[in-house]
Each structure stands twice: as structure tokens, then as C-alpha cells.
Short mmCIF file of C-alpha atoms (C1' of nucleotides) in Angstrom, two decimals:
data_model
loop_
_atom_site.label_atom_id
_atom_site.label_comp_id
_atom_site.label_asym_id
_atom_site.label_seq_id
_atom_site.Cartn_x
_atom_site.Cartn_y
_atom_site.Cartn_z
CA MET V 5 15.05 -35.26 46.12
CA PRO V 6 12.24 -32.92 47.04
CA ALA V 7 8.69 -32.61 48.20
CA ALA V 8 6.04 -33.64 45.72
CA PRO V 9 3.99 -30.81 44.18
CA ARG V 10 0.47 -30.44 45.46
CA LEU V 11 -0.59 -30.12 41.85
CA ASP V 12 1.32 -31.69 38.97
CA ASP V 13 2.17 -29.37 36.13
CA GLY V 14 -0.54 -30.72 33.87
CA GLU V 15 -3.32 -30.18 36.33
CA LEU V 16 -1.95 -26.78 37.28
CA LEU V 17 -1.88 -25.67 33.65
CA ALA V 18 -5.40 -26.97 33.15
CA ARG V 19 -6.67 -24.80 36.02
CA LEU V 20 -4.76 -21.80 34.73
CA LEU V 21 -6.24 -22.36 31.31
CA GLU V 22 -9.74 -22.15 32.69
CA VAL V 23 -9.07 -18.89 34.50
CA PHE V 24 -7.32 -17.16 31.60
CA ARG V 25 -9.77 -18.21 28.96
CA ALA V 26 -12.72 -17.19 31.07
CA HIS V 27 -11.48 -13.84 32.38
CA GLY V 28 -8.79 -12.69 29.96
CA TYR V 29 -5.40 -11.39 30.99
CA GLU V 30 -6.39 -8.43 33.11
CA GLY V 31 -9.38 -10.22 34.55
CA ALA V 32 -7.29 -13.19 35.66
CA SER V 33 -6.20 -11.74 38.98
CA LEU V 34 -3.77 -13.69 41.12
CA THR V 35 -6.49 -13.97 43.74
CA ARG V 36 -8.73 -15.72 41.23
CA ILE V 37 -5.87 -17.89 40.05
CA SER V 38 -5.01 -18.73 43.63
CA ALA V 39 -8.58 -19.74 44.35
CA ALA V 40 -8.79 -21.84 41.18
CA THR V 41 -5.54 -23.69 41.83
CA GLY V 42 -5.56 -23.96 45.59
CA LEU V 43 -2.07 -22.49 45.66
CA GLN V 44 -1.25 -19.28 47.49
CA ARG V 45 0.03 -16.40 45.44
CA PRO V 46 3.69 -16.77 46.46
CA SER V 47 3.58 -20.46 45.56
CA LEU V 48 2.56 -19.51 42.06
CA TYR V 49 5.72 -17.45 41.81
CA HIS V 50 7.70 -20.51 42.71
CA ARG V 51 6.22 -22.36 39.74
CA PHE V 52 6.31 -19.34 37.45
CA PRO V 53 9.19 -17.04 38.43
CA GLY V 54 8.16 -14.54 35.79
CA GLY V 55 4.82 -14.03 37.46
CA LYS V 56 1.51 -13.60 35.71
CA GLN V 57 2.99 -13.14 32.27
CA ASP V 58 4.84 -16.43 32.64
CA MET V 59 1.63 -18.16 33.55
CA ALA V 60 -0.19 -16.81 30.52
CA VAL V 61 2.69 -17.74 28.24
CA ALA V 62 2.83 -21.25 29.70
CA VAL V 63 -0.91 -21.65 29.22
CA LEU V 64 -0.68 -20.48 25.63
CA ASP V 65 2.25 -22.76 24.88
CA ALA V 66 0.46 -25.73 26.40
CA ALA V 67 -2.70 -24.92 24.47
CA HIS V 68 -0.65 -24.50 21.32
CA ALA V 69 0.88 -27.94 21.77
CA ARG V 70 -2.41 -29.57 22.68
CA PHE V 71 -4.06 -27.88 19.73
CA GLY V 72 -1.41 -29.23 17.40
CA GLN V 73 -1.76 -32.77 18.72
CA GLN V 74 -5.49 -33.05 19.16
CA VAL V 75 -6.91 -30.71 16.54
CA LEU V 76 -4.37 -30.19 13.77
CA ALA V 77 -2.72 -33.59 13.75
CA PRO V 78 -5.89 -35.42 12.60
CA LEU V 79 -5.83 -33.20 9.52
CA SER V 80 -2.58 -34.77 8.36
CA GLY V 81 -3.85 -38.32 8.77
CA LYS V 82 -5.16 -40.57 6.06
CA GLY V 83 -8.62 -40.84 4.64
CA ALA V 84 -10.76 -38.37 2.74
CA PRO V 85 -10.37 -34.70 3.76
CA SER V 86 -13.99 -34.63 4.89
CA THR V 87 -13.37 -37.59 7.18
CA ARG V 88 -10.39 -35.89 8.73
CA LEU V 89 -12.37 -32.71 9.14
CA ARG V 90 -15.05 -34.55 11.03
CA ALA V 91 -12.39 -35.85 13.38
CA MET V 92 -11.15 -32.31 13.82
CA ALA V 93 -14.66 -31.08 14.59
CA THR V 94 -14.94 -33.67 17.35
CA ALA V 95 -11.62 -32.53 18.79
CA LEU V 96 -12.72 -28.91 18.63
CA ALA V 97 -15.96 -29.68 20.42
CA GLU V 98 -13.98 -31.20 23.26
CA PHE V 99 -11.39 -28.43 23.25
CA TYR V 100 -14.06 -25.80 23.71
CA ALA V 101 -16.30 -27.85 25.99
CA ASP V 102 -19.09 -27.88 23.41
CA GLY V 103 -19.07 -24.09 23.24
CA LYS V 104 -19.21 -23.49 26.97
CA ALA V 105 -15.59 -22.27 27.06
CA SER V 106 -14.23 -19.17 25.41
CA CYS V 107 -11.15 -19.15 23.22
CA LEU V 108 -7.81 -18.08 24.67
CA LEU V 109 -6.98 -16.35 21.41
CA ASP V 110 -9.95 -14.10 21.96
CA THR V 111 -9.62 -13.29 25.63
CA LEU V 112 -5.82 -12.99 25.70
CA SER V 113 -5.53 -10.71 22.70
CA LEU V 114 -6.89 -7.53 24.25
CA PRO V 115 -4.40 -4.67 24.47
CA GLY V 116 -4.11 -5.13 28.24
CA ALA V 117 -2.10 -8.30 27.73
CA PRO V 118 1.69 -8.08 27.40
CA ALA V 119 3.08 -8.03 23.87
CA GLU V 120 4.68 -11.42 24.40
CA VAL V 121 1.28 -12.91 25.20
CA ARG V 122 -0.44 -11.30 22.25
CA ARG V 123 2.31 -12.50 19.96
CA ARG V 124 1.58 -16.09 20.96
CA THR V 125 -2.12 -15.72 20.25
CA LYS V 126 -1.16 -14.50 16.81
CA ARG V 127 1.16 -17.45 16.27
CA THR V 128 -1.40 -20.08 17.24
CA LEU V 129 -4.08 -18.48 15.11
CA GLY V 130 -1.57 -18.51 12.26
CA VAL V 131 -0.95 -22.23 12.40
CA LEU V 132 -4.69 -22.87 12.57
CA ARG V 133 -5.27 -20.81 9.46
CA SER V 134 -2.42 -22.52 7.64
CA GLY V 135 -3.48 -26.00 8.67
CA LEU V 136 -7.00 -25.48 7.42
CA ALA V 137 -5.79 -23.82 4.24
CA GLU V 138 -3.64 -26.81 3.51
CA ILE V 139 -6.45 -29.30 3.76
CA ALA V 140 -8.73 -27.08 1.71
CA SER V 141 -6.01 -26.94 -0.90
CA GLU V 142 -5.78 -30.71 -0.75
CA ALA V 143 -9.53 -30.87 -1.31
CA GLY V 144 -9.02 -29.22 -4.67
CA PHE V 145 -9.17 -25.49 -4.15
CA THR V 146 -6.64 -23.08 -5.57
CA PRO V 147 -4.28 -21.65 -2.96
CA ALA V 148 -6.15 -18.37 -2.82
CA ALA V 149 -9.55 -20.05 -2.56
CA ALA V 150 -8.22 -22.46 0.03
CA ARG V 151 -6.94 -19.56 2.10
CA HIS V 152 -10.37 -17.93 1.95
CA ARG V 153 -12.14 -21.13 2.93
CA ALA V 154 -9.76 -21.65 5.82
CA ASP V 155 -10.22 -18.09 7.04
CA ASP V 156 -13.97 -18.46 6.81
CA ALA V 157 -13.78 -21.60 8.91
CA VAL V 158 -11.57 -19.98 11.55
CA ILE V 159 -13.87 -16.98 11.61
CA ALA V 160 -16.89 -19.20 12.03
CA ILE V 161 -15.33 -21.02 14.98
CA GLN V 162 -14.28 -17.83 16.74
CA GLY V 163 -17.54 -16.06 16.02
CA ALA V 164 -19.59 -19.01 17.19
CA LEU V 165 -17.71 -19.05 20.48
CA VAL V 166 -18.42 -15.35 20.97
CA VAL V 167 -22.11 -15.87 20.20
CA ALA V 168 -22.19 -18.82 22.57
CA ARG V 169 -20.75 -16.72 25.38
CA VAL V 170 -22.84 -13.61 24.77
CA ALA V 171 -26.16 -15.28 24.05
CA GLY V 172 -25.62 -18.41 26.09
CA ASP V 173 -26.70 -20.34 23.01
CA ARG V 174 -24.43 -23.21 21.98
CA GLU V 175 -26.50 -24.40 19.06
CA PRO V 176 -24.76 -22.14 16.50
CA PHE V 177 -21.37 -23.45 17.61
CA GLN V 178 -22.47 -27.04 17.20
CA ARG V 179 -23.87 -26.25 13.77
CA VAL V 180 -20.63 -24.59 12.74
CA LEU V 181 -18.69 -27.69 13.72
CA LYS V 182 -21.06 -29.90 11.83
CA ASP V 183 -20.71 -27.77 8.72
CA LEU V 184 -16.93 -27.68 8.93
CA PRO V 185 -16.29 -30.48 6.39
CA ARG V 186 -18.70 -28.97 3.87
CA ARG V 187 -17.18 -25.55 4.38
CA LEU V 188 -13.71 -26.72 3.43
CA THR V 189 -14.38 -29.34 0.81
CA THR V 190 -17.58 -28.60 -1.10
CA PRO V 191 -17.04 -26.58 -4.32
CA PRO V 192 -18.81 -23.22 -4.41
CA GLY V 193 -21.38 -23.98 -7.15
CA ARG V 194 -22.81 -26.77 -4.95
CA MET N 21 -28.11 27.56 33.64
CA PRO N 22 -24.79 26.29 34.84
CA ALA N 23 -21.21 25.64 33.98
CA ALA N 24 -20.73 24.04 30.60
CA PRO N 25 -19.41 20.48 30.57
CA ARG N 26 -15.88 20.11 29.27
CA LEU N 27 -17.20 17.30 27.13
CA ASP N 28 -20.75 17.03 25.82
CA ASP N 29 -22.45 13.72 26.48
CA GLY N 30 -22.02 12.49 22.94
CA GLU N 31 -18.29 13.01 22.85
CA LEU N 32 -17.94 11.59 26.35
CA LEU N 33 -19.79 8.43 25.39
CA ALA N 34 -17.68 8.12 22.26
CA ARG N 35 -14.49 8.17 24.33
CA LEU N 36 -15.92 5.69 26.81
CA LEU N 37 -16.91 3.44 23.93
CA GLU N 38 -13.32 3.32 22.74
CA VAL N 39 -11.97 2.40 26.15
CA PHE N 40 -14.54 -0.29 26.89
CA ARG N 41 -14.42 -1.92 23.53
CA ALA N 42 -10.64 -2.00 23.52
CA HIS N 43 -10.00 -3.18 27.07
CA GLY N 44 -13.17 -4.90 28.23
CA TYR N 45 -14.87 -4.24 31.53
CA GLU N 46 -12.13 -5.20 33.93
CA GLY N 47 -9.43 -3.73 31.72
CA ALA N 48 -11.20 -0.38 31.50
CA SER N 49 -9.79 1.07 34.68
CA LEU N 50 -10.95 4.48 35.84
CA THR N 51 -7.41 5.72 35.33
CA ARG N 52 -7.56 4.72 31.67
CA ILE N 53 -11.03 6.19 31.32
CA SER N 54 -9.89 9.40 32.98
CA ALA N 55 -6.95 9.65 30.62
CA ALA N 56 -9.11 8.97 27.58
CA THR N 57 -11.75 11.52 28.49
CA GLY N 58 -9.65 14.22 30.14
CA LEU N 59 -12.03 14.14 33.11
CA GLN N 60 -10.88 13.36 36.63
CA ARG N 61 -12.42 10.40 38.36
CA PRO N 62 -14.81 12.43 40.57
CA SER N 63 -16.11 14.23 37.50
CA LEU N 64 -16.91 10.88 35.98
CA TYR N 65 -18.91 10.02 39.08
CA HIS N 66 -20.82 13.23 38.68
CA ARG N 67 -21.83 12.18 35.16
CA PHE N 68 -22.37 8.55 36.11
CA PRO N 69 -23.41 8.29 39.78
CA GLY N 70 -23.45 4.51 39.55
CA GLY N 71 -19.76 4.46 38.75
CA LYS N 72 -18.08 2.17 36.30
CA GLN N 73 -21.10 -0.06 35.80
CA ASP N 74 -23.18 2.97 34.90
CA MET N 75 -20.61 3.98 32.31
CA ALA N 76 -20.58 0.54 30.72
CA VAL N 77 -24.38 0.44 30.67
CA ALA N 78 -24.56 3.90 29.13
CA VAL N 79 -22.04 2.93 26.48
CA LEU N 80 -23.97 -0.23 25.66
CA ASP N 81 -27.27 1.65 25.49
CA ALA N 82 -25.76 4.29 23.23
CA ALA N 83 -24.22 1.65 21.02
CA HIS N 84 -27.52 -0.22 20.97
CA ALA N 85 -29.32 2.91 19.79
CA ARG N 86 -26.67 3.81 17.27
CA PHE N 87 -26.65 0.26 16.03
CA GLY N 88 -30.39 0.38 15.53
CA GLN N 89 -30.28 3.64 13.63
CA GLN N 90 -27.20 3.17 11.49
CA VAL N 91 -27.03 -0.58 10.96
CA LEU N 92 -30.44 -2.11 11.46
CA ALA N 93 -32.63 0.70 10.16
CA PRO N 94 -31.30 0.41 6.58
CA LEU N 95 -32.56 -3.16 6.59
CA SER N 96 -36.15 -1.99 6.90
CA GLY N 97 -35.84 0.46 4.01
CA LYS N 98 -36.95 -0.05 0.46
CA GLY N 99 -35.17 -1.70 -2.40
CA ALA N 100 -34.00 -5.24 -2.90
CA PRO N 101 -32.77 -7.06 0.21
CA SER N 102 -29.31 -7.30 -1.27
CA THR N 103 -29.22 -3.55 -1.79
CA ARG N 104 -30.20 -2.94 1.80
CA LEU N 105 -27.61 -5.44 2.96
CA ARG N 106 -24.91 -3.58 1.07
CA ALA N 107 -25.93 -0.44 2.91
CA MET N 108 -25.72 -2.33 6.17
CA ALA N 109 -22.25 -3.57 5.31
CA THR N 110 -21.10 -0.01 4.77
CA ALA N 111 -22.53 1.00 8.12
CA LEU N 112 -20.85 -1.95 9.80
CA ALA N 113 -17.50 -1.06 8.28
CA GLU N 114 -17.79 2.39 9.78
CA PHE N 115 -19.09 1.10 13.10
CA TYR N 116 -16.07 -1.15 13.52
CA ALA N 117 -13.54 1.23 11.98
CA ASP N 118 -12.91 -1.17 9.10
CA GLY N 119 -12.03 -3.95 11.53
CA LYS N 120 -9.61 -1.97 13.65
CA ALA N 121 -12.04 -1.81 16.56
CA SER N 122 -13.26 -4.73 18.60
CA CYS N 123 -16.90 -5.41 19.35
CA LEU N 124 -18.38 -4.34 22.68
CA LEU N 125 -20.45 -7.50 22.74
CA ASP N 126 -17.26 -9.50 22.77
CA THR N 127 -15.19 -7.54 25.25
CA LEU N 128 -18.01 -6.74 27.67
CA SER N 129 -19.39 -10.26 27.90
CA LEU N 130 -16.61 -11.83 29.97
CA PRO N 131 -17.69 -13.05 33.39
CA GLY N 132 -15.84 -10.18 35.07
CA ALA N 133 -18.50 -7.75 33.90
CA PRO N 134 -21.58 -7.16 36.08
CA ALA N 135 -24.66 -9.18 35.22
CA GLU N 136 -26.49 -6.03 34.15
CA VAL N 137 -23.79 -5.33 31.59
CA ARG N 138 -23.72 -8.86 30.25
CA ARG N 139 -27.49 -8.81 29.95
CA ARG N 140 -27.26 -5.81 27.63
CA THR N 141 -24.72 -7.48 25.40
CA LYS N 142 -27.13 -10.37 25.10
CA ARG N 143 -30.00 -8.05 24.25
CA THR N 144 -28.13 -6.21 21.51
CA LEU N 145 -26.88 -9.43 19.99
CA GLY N 146 -30.47 -10.63 20.05
CA VAL N 147 -31.84 -7.75 18.01
CA LEU N 148 -29.01 -8.15 15.52
CA ARG N 149 -29.81 -11.79 15.06
CA SER N 150 -33.52 -11.06 14.71
CA GLY N 151 -33.00 -8.19 12.30
CA LEU N 152 -30.87 -10.29 9.99
CA ALA N 153 -33.22 -13.25 10.28
CA GLU N 154 -36.08 -11.06 9.18
CA ILE N 155 -34.40 -9.86 6.03
CA ALA N 156 -33.26 -13.38 5.20
CA SER N 157 -36.83 -14.49 5.61
CA GLU N 158 -37.91 -11.66 3.35
CA ALA N 159 -35.38 -12.90 0.79
CA GLY N 160 -37.31 -16.14 0.55
CA PHE N 161 -35.92 -18.46 3.19
CA THR N 162 -38.07 -20.46 5.56
CA PRO N 163 -38.03 -19.14 9.12
CA ALA N 164 -35.65 -21.86 10.27
CA ALA N 165 -33.31 -21.38 7.31
CA ALA N 166 -33.45 -17.62 7.74
CA ARG N 167 -32.49 -17.98 11.38
CA HIS N 168 -29.52 -20.09 10.40
CA ARG N 169 -28.41 -17.65 7.75
CA ALA N 170 -28.68 -14.78 10.17
CA ASP N 171 -26.72 -16.60 12.83
CA ASP N 172 -24.04 -17.46 10.31
CA ALA N 173 -23.78 -13.80 9.35
CA VAL N 174 -23.53 -12.64 12.95
CA ILE N 175 -20.95 -15.32 13.64
CA ALA N 176 -18.95 -14.24 10.62
CA ILE N 177 -18.92 -10.61 11.74
CA GLN N 178 -17.88 -11.43 15.30
CA GLY N 179 -15.32 -13.98 14.23
CA ALA N 180 -13.82 -11.66 11.64
CA LEU N 181 -13.38 -9.00 14.30
CA VAL N 182 -11.59 -11.46 16.56
CA VAL N 183 -9.31 -12.55 13.73
CA ALA N 184 -8.64 -8.93 12.86
CA ARG N 185 -7.59 -8.19 16.42
CA VAL N 186 -5.52 -11.32 16.98
CA ALA N 187 -3.79 -11.48 13.62
CA GLY N 188 -3.83 -7.78 12.82
CA ASP N 189 -5.31 -8.71 9.46
CA ARG N 190 -8.38 -6.78 8.38
CA GLU N 191 -8.80 -8.43 5.00
CA PRO N 192 -11.03 -11.25 6.27
CA PHE N 193 -13.33 -8.72 7.91
CA GLN N 194 -13.65 -6.74 4.71
CA ARG N 195 -14.36 -9.90 2.77
CA VAL N 196 -17.04 -10.92 5.24
CA LEU N 197 -18.77 -7.59 4.81
CA LYS N 198 -18.59 -7.89 1.05
CA ASP N 199 -20.14 -11.36 1.18
CA LEU N 200 -22.91 -10.31 3.53
CA PRO N 201 -25.60 -9.83 0.85
CA ARG N 202 -24.81 -13.18 -0.78
CA ARG N 203 -24.80 -14.89 2.60
CA LEU N 204 -28.34 -13.78 3.39
CA THR N 205 -30.04 -13.81 0.02
CA THR N 206 -28.48 -16.45 -2.26
CA PRO N 207 -30.22 -19.83 -2.15
CA PRO N 208 -28.02 -22.74 -1.03
CA GLY N 209 -27.84 -24.58 -4.36
CA ARG N 210 -26.02 -21.59 -5.91
"C1'" DA Z 11 20.28 -45.64 63.05
"C1'" DT Z 12 21.40 -40.65 63.28
"C1'" DG Z 13 22.34 -36.29 61.88
"C1'" DT Z 14 23.24 -32.69 58.77
"C1'" DC Z 15 22.71 -30.96 54.06
"C1'" DG Z 16 20.98 -29.37 49.78
"C1'" DT Z 17 16.87 -29.17 47.23
"C1'" DT Z 18 12.08 -28.58 46.32
"C1'" DC Z 19 7.67 -26.89 47.49
"C1'" DC Z 20 4.66 -24.03 49.93
"C1'" DC Z 21 2.84 -20.24 52.79
"C1'" DG Z 22 2.44 -15.93 56.21
"C1'" DA Z 23 3.45 -11.30 56.05
"C1'" DA Z 24 4.31 -7.38 53.88
"C1'" DC Z 25 5.77 -4.16 49.95
"C1'" DG Z 26 4.45 -0.08 46.77
"C1'" DA Z 27 1.13 0.81 43.36
"C1'" DT Z 28 -3.26 1.02 41.67
"C1'" DC Z 29 -8.04 -0.28 42.10
"C1'" DG Z 30 -13.06 1.76 42.43
"C1'" DG Z 31 -15.19 5.20 45.04
"C1'" DT Z 32 -16.11 9.49 48.16
"C1'" DA Z 33 -16.12 14.16 50.87
"C1'" DC Z 34 -15.66 18.67 50.10
"C1'" DA Z 35 -14.42 23.08 48.31
"C1'" DC Z 36 -14.09 26.05 44.38
"C1'" DA Z 37 -15.43 27.95 39.58
"C1'" DA Z 38 -18.67 29.38 36.38
"C1'" DG Z 39 -23.06 30.58 34.28
"C1'" DA Z 40 -28.27 31.36 35.40
"C1'" DT R 23 -27.55 32.95 45.22
"C1'" DC R 24 -28.44 28.55 43.32
"C1'" DT R 25 -27.32 24.94 40.33
"C1'" DT R 26 -24.08 22.31 37.87
"C1'" DG R 27 -19.47 20.69 36.72
"C1'" DT R 28 -14.73 20.15 37.96
"C1'" DG R 29 -10.58 19.42 40.77
"C1'" DT R 30 -7.76 18.33 45.30
"C1'" DA R 31 -7.18 15.12 48.64
"C1'" DC R 32 -8.12 10.90 50.49
"C1'" DC R 33 -10.50 6.24 51.79
"C1'" DG R 34 -10.18 1.03 52.26
"C1'" DA R 35 -9.43 -2.82 49.25
"C1'" DT R 36 -7.08 -5.24 45.95
"C1'" DC R 37 -3.50 -5.36 42.48
"C1'" DG R 38 1.08 -7.97 41.18
"C1'" DT R 39 5.18 -8.97 43.54
"C1'" DT R 40 8.91 -10.07 47.02
"C1'" DC R 41 11.04 -11.78 51.35
"C1'" DG R 42 12.00 -15.10 54.58
"C1'" DG R 43 11.21 -19.24 56.69
"C1'" DG R 44 9.04 -23.87 57.66
"C1'" DA R 45 8.03 -28.72 56.00
"C1'" DA R 46 9.10 -32.75 53.27
"C1'" DC R 47 12.31 -35.53 50.90
"C1'" DG R 48 16.74 -37.92 48.95
"C1'" DA R 49 21.75 -38.04 49.56
"C1'" DC R 50 25.66 -38.60 52.25
"C1'" DA R 51 28.58 -38.95 56.23
"C1'" DT R 52 28.94 -40.59 60.77
#
DNA sequence: ATGTCGTTCCCGAACGATCGGTACACAAGA
DNA sequence: TCTTGTGTACCGATCGTTCGGGAACGACAT
């Protein structure tokens, strides 16, 4: 029927992702978004009738899905837990551009973002925690210990991304990823 | 000599700290700052001629100083490293309101903040890393190992604050603080 | 082939509101 | 009176958003 989009939905969401994760919700002005996508502001409203909040929600939903497929799915595969965790670390490195990119869950969770947006950050963080807890449990930890290990891993990833952004030093992030299997499988007494 | 300020500098900086650490640089609009301090915008320009950037810099400098006195100073005291680290954990808990407050280094390091501001976040993070590395070194680690331990501790603190904000769950933050002494003093093989 | 028609996509222009910032006058203590 | 702090009023620019219309395309009737 109609005219072809200048930017297919996937590419558009990818550009939006970059803007939101770099600048946060309030920092992602429509002018910046317009510049990053090549679409004028009114055109963005054609794609996202709900405006900026719609864009952020779409980005979070897409990231949630991509996270499930690329990062969490390998955890449910076959092979030793440590093998699967190494696969996950590789996926995480790509997801966060080796530490160069910030995490949406961080930048979109400030109180300036709409409640709907913040709720989605909470949801995605929840599935990440649960996914890691499950594999830690599978590696032999009690449920409580597995939950602690998983939280420590999530904390390490998020913290490493903050350090990478603030200090401009990606080495800690890479080390965290490398240590991920040990973190979630090695028993405490060595 | 002259008219007394409605708010002494300390209280003013404390209010500014809350706004900046909650909303980040771009989210900390002068309207929000005005509401939080009770001062009209022109009055803020009287206190900070350089405007918003001056306020952010002043907040970071004050936090840097307070951080040095309340958090880092206990590390140079006497007693076993683990004892000093417990004192530091207590100070950190207060500094971050038990996990309810975000970290300035996180929220003020987004690319929307002026370079001068981001540089200060980098500086403060640097002294934190160095301070922790020093005490880990004192606890018997090689310089390289101490640096890793310190980075892991910093990462854990920052990550725990992100998790606390996103998930509204402060338990991981409290656990990180509790584990701080072990993290920086216990040898790897248990 | 030709002409509309509905649909999809995009943009120029403009809206009210808020942004960061300023000029200036008044109020209060030395 | 002189200095310092605050408030009223206002600046241009940008904020997120809306309106209306033009361009491209498939469908359908002539």
C-alpha cells in the first residue's frame, strides 16, 4: 500500500536505544533523537503516537526481548553451567559494546522518567536476577546462596558499567565478565 | 556586615546535592533546584555566578571533601584494616542514606553534563579507587591484586546503588557494605 | 492507460510551557 | 551609605507536542 519507511523499525529502535542509554530519559531530547535518527520531530510522533514515553517504552521492550534472546537464552542451553556463563559473558560484552555503552536500566531509572518507564527497568532487572539465580542454583547453591550470587553478579555488571563511564576505563568491566562463571559456580571455600 | 542568607552555604549545598544526585545534571532544572532550596533563580545566580554548572561543581567539590573526611579518612586510622573498613562501611551507609540515595558519580557522569563536571566525577572516583587499593595493599595483597580488589569493591558499591534504585531493593546494598572488609582483606583461597 | 482513492510516511510551521540566564529595584544589617 | 542577599519581571532558546498538507504507493474503477 504505502510509502516505505526511511528507517525500518529495527534500525530506528537501535538509534533510539543509543540516545536513551547515553543521555537518560530527560537528557534524550527530541532534538537529539531527531538528529540521531534523521527523522524530524513530527515524524517521530507518527511512529510513536504516545510521544517520548512511547519511544522509551519501545526501546525498553526491544532491549528486554533482545536481552532474553541473546543473553538469558544461552543460560538455558546444554553444557556445564560455566560453559553457558561464558557464552553469556560474550553476549553481554556485545550488548554493552565492551563497556563503552551505559545500561538502560541505569539511565532510565532516574525519577525524571515516567513511572511506566521505570517499571519496565525494574521488570528487566528482575528477570536478569532470576535467570542468574537459577543457574547458580543449578550449579549447586542453595536458593538463598544462589540469589546472593546472582545479585552479586548483577551488581558487578552494573557497577562496572558505571565505572567504565565515569573513569573511561573498560578494563574492570572486561574483568567482571571474565570472572562471571567463577562468581556463579565456584563454591565459597575455594 | 550584610543581610543574612536565608540558607547558609552548608544547608544550601546539601539541598543541591539531593537534587543533583536524584535527577542528574540535565534533570536538575533550575525550577526543581529553586523548589528544593526555597531560593528564587536569581538568588541562586547570586550564590553561583557561573549558573548551573557552578552549582554542580560546588556540589561535587563538597561531596569530594566530605567523602575524604567521612569515608576515606577512617581508612588511614589505626587498628586492623578490617576494623577500619567496617568504619568506612558505616560512613558509606550514611553517605548513601542506606541505599535510598543515588551516587553523584553515576548521575552526573552522563554526556549531558559539562566536561568540567564529568572531570570531577572521574577525579573523585579515582581517589576512592586509590584509597581502597592502598588499604588492600596494606592487608597483604600485591599492588596488582590490591588494585583489583579495590576496583571490585568500588564496582560493588556503585552497582548496588543502581540495583537499589531500579529494583527498590536495598538489601543487596546493605550486604555489599557488610562484605566490604572481607572483600578487601581475605585472601582468595579462603 | 488513466484517474481517483485510501493509506502510509514524512516534514514545515507553529503551539504553550519551560529551559537557563539576566537587569534592576528593594530590604536588611554594617 | 555601602554591601550583600532576595524578589519581580523578563529575555531568547529549547522543551514536548500538534496541525495540516505534500509525496509515494497499491487498489480499483473507468
